[in-house]
Coordinates of C-alpha atoms in Angstrom, one line a residue:
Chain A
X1 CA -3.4 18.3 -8.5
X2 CA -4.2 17.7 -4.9
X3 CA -5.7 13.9 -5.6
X4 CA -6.1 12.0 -2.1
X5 CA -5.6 14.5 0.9
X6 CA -5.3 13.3 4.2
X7 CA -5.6 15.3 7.7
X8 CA -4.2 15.6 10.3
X9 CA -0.6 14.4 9.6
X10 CA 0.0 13.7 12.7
X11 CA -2.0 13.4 16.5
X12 CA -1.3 12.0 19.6
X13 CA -3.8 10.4 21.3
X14 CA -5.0 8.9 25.1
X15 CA -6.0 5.8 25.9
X16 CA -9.6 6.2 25.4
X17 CA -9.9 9.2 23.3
X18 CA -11.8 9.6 20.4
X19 CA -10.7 10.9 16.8
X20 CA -11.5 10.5 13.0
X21 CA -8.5 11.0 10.0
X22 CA -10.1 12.7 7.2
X23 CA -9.8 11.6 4.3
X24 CA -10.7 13.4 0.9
X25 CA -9.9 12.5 -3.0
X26 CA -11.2 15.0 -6.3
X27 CA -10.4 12.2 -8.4
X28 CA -14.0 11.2 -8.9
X29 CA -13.0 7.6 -7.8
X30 CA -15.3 5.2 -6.7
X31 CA -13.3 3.2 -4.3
X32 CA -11.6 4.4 -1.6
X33 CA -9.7 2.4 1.9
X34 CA -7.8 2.8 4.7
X35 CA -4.6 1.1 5.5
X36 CA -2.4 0.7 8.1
X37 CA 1.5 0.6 8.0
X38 CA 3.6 -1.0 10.8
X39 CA 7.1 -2.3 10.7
X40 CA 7.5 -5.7 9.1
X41 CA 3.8 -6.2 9.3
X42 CA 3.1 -4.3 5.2
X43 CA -0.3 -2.6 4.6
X44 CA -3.4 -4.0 6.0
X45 CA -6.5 -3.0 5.3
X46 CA -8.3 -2.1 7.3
X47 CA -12.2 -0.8 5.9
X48 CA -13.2 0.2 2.0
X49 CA -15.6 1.6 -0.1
X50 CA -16.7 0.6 -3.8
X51 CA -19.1 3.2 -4.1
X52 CA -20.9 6.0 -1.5
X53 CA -23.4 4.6 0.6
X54 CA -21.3 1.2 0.6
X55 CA -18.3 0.2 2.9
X56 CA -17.2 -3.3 4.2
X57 CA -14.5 -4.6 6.6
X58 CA -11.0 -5.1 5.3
X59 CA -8.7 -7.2 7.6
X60 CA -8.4 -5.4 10.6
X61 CA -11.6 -3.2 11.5
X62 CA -12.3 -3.6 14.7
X63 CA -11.8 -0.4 16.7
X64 CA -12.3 1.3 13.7
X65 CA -15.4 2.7 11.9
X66 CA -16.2 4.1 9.0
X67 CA -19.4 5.7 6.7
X68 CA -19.0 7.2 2.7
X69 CA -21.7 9.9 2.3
X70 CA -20.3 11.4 -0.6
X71 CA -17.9 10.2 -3.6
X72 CA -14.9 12.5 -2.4
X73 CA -14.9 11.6 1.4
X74 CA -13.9 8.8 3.4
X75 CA -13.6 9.6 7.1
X76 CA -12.1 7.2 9.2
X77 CA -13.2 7.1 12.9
X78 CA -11.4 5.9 16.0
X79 CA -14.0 5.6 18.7
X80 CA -11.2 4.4 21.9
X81 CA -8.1 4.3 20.8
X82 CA -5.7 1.7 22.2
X83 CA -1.7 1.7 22.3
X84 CA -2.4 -1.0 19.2
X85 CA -3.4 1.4 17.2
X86 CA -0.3 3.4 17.4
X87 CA 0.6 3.5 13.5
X88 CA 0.9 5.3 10.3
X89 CA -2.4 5.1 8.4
X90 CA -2.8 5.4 4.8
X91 CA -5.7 6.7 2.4
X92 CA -6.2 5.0 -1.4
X93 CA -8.5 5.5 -3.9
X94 CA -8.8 4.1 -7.0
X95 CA -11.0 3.6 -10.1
X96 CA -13.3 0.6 -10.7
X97 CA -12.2 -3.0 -11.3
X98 CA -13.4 -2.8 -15.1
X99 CA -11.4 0.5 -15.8
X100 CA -8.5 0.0 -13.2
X101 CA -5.0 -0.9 -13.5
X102 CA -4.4 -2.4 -10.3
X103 CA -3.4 1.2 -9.1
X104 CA -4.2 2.9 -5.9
X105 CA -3.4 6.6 -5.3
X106 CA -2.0 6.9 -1.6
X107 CA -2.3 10.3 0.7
X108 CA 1.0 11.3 2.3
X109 CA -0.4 8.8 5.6
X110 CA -1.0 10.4 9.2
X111 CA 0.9 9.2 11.7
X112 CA -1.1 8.5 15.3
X113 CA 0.6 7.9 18.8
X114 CA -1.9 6.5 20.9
X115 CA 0.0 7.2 24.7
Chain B
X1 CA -7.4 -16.8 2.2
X2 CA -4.5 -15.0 0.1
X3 CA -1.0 -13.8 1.7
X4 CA 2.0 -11.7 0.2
X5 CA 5.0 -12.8 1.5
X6 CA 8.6 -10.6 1.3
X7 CA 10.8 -12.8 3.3
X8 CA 13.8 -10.1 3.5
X9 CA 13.0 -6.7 5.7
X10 CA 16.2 -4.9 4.4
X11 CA 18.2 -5.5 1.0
X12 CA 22.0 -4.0 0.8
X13 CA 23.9 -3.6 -2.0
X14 CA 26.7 -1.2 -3.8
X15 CA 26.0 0.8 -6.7
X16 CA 26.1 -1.2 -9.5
X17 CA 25.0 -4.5 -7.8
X18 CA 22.4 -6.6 -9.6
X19 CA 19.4 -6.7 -7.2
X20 CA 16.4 -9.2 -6.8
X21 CA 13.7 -8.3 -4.4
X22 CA 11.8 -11.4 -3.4
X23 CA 8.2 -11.6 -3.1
X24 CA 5.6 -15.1 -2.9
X25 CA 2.3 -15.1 -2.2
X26 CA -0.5 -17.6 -1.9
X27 CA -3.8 -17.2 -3.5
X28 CA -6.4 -19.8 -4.7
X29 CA -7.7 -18.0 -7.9
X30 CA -5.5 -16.1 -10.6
X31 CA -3.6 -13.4 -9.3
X32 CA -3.0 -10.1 -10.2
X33 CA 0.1 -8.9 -8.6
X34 CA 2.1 -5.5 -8.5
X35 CA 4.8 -3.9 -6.7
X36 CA 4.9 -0.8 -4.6
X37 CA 7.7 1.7 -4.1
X38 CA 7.8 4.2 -1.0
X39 CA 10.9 6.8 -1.6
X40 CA 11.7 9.0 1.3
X41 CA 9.4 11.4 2.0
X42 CA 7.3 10.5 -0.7
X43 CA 3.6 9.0 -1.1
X44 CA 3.7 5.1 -2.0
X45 CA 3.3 4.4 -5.3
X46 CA 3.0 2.0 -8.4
X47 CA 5.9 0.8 -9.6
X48 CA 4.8 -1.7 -11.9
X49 CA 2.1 -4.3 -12.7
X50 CA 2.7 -7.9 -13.8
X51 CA 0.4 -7.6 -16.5
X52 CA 1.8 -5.0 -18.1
X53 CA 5.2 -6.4 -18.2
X54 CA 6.6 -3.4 -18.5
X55 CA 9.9 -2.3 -17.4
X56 CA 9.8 0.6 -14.6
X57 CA 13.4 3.1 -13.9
X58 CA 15.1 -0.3 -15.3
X59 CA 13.1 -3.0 -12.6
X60 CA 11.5 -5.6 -14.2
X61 CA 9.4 -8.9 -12.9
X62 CA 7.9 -11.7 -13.6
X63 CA 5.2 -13.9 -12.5
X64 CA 6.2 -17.7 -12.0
X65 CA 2.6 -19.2 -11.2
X66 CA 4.3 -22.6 -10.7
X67 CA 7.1 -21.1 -7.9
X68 CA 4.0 -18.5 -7.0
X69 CA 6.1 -15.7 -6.9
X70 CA 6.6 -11.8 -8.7
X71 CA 10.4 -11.0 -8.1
X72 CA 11.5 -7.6 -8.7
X73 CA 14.8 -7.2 -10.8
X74 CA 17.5 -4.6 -11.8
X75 CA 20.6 -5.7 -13.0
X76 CA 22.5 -2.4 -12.1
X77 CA 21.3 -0.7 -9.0
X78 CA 21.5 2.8 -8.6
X79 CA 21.7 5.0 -5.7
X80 CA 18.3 6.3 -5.9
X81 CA 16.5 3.3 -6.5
X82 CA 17.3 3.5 -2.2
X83 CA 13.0 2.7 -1.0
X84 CA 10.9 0.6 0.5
X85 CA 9.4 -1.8 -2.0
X86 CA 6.5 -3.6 -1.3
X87 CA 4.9 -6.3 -3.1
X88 CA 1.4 -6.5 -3.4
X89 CA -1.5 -9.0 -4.4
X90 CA -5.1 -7.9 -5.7
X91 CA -8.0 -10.8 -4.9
X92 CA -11.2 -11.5 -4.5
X93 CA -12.2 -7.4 -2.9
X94 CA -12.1 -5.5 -6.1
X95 CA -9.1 -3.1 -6.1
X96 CA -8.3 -3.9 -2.5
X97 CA -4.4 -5.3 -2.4
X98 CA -2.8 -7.3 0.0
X99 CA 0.9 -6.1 0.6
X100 CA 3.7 -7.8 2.2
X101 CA 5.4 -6.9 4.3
X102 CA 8.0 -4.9 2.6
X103 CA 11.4 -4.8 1.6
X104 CA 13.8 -1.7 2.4
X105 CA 16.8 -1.6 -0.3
X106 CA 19.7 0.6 0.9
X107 CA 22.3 0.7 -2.3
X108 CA 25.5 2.2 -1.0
X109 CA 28.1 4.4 -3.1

């Protein structure tokens, strides 16, 4: 039951420096996002996908790009990281608004330093 | 535009304690809202879903359209009800939720 898998767990980063968190689910869901987590702030989201092929920006994209070739992966790519995006970023996917409940399934997050 | 607000960061209370968790949010249409529970070292994950009305490890809340808000009760706390609770709101993006920004109840022996 591996459900939504997220690597690395952690990576520190330079000013500048590129990098994409993986992101992979064997749910067969058709949406999938990526949130951040920082203190007092909550998740924000920051891109999703309803389907593959399709992705749109959530709240706070910019810095950050994304592409959904297949169902199962959602790669997430930093192309020069910044000391803002030092955070904990999180993985959901979840089933389509007719058949859902409201609930997202979460990877275990990767934590990024960006020095 | 819709926002979840938690207005308290962390929540103490003794073993036993009732506990209220406050969440409000702000949203034009008719909302769907949920709350979130983080343990330690554990994924976040549904804890329960106003439209359900369900009760969830003894938690229970209710949606007050006029007051716009989804406050999460227990009457009795118990040590490992000890997370970080977040309340969340979903919109206008399909599944995609808005979270506040989260509530960390410590309950002391």
């Amino acid at each position: 039951n591996a459900g939504v898998t997220q690597t690395p767990k952690f990576q520190v980063l330079k000013t500048g420096q590129s990098m994409t968190l993986q992101c992979a689910q064997d749910m067969n869901h058709e949406y999938m996002s990526w949130y951040r987590q920082d203190p007092g702030m909550g998740l924000r989201l920051i891109h999703y996908s309803v389907g593959a092929g399709i992705t749109d920006q959530g709240e706070v994209p910019n810095g950050y790009n994304v592409s959904r070739s297949t169902t199962e992966d959602f790669p997430l790519r930093l192309l020069s990281a910044a000391p803002s995006q030092t955070s904990v970023y999180f993985c959901a996917s979840s089933r389509p608004t007719r058949a859902n409940t409201g609930e997202l399934f979460f990877g275990e997050g990767s934590r990024l330093t960006v020095l | 535009a819709q926002r979840v607000t938690q207005p308290e960061k962390l929540l103490s209370v003794f073993k036993g304690a009732p506990v209220e968790l406050k969440c409000n949010y702000s949203y034009s249409g008719s909302p769907e809202l949920f709350w979130y529970v983080q343990y330690s070292r554990q994924r976040l994950q549904l804890l329960l879903r106003h439209i359900s009305r369900e009760s969830i490890k003894g938690f229970t809340a209710d949606l007050n359209k006029g007051e716009t808000s989804f406050h999460l009760k227990k009457p009795f706390a118990q040590e490992e009800d000890s997370a970080m609770y977040y309340c969340a709101l979903s919109g206008n993006a399909g599944n995609m939720l808005t979270f506040g920004g989260g509530t960390r109840l410590m309950v002391k022996p």
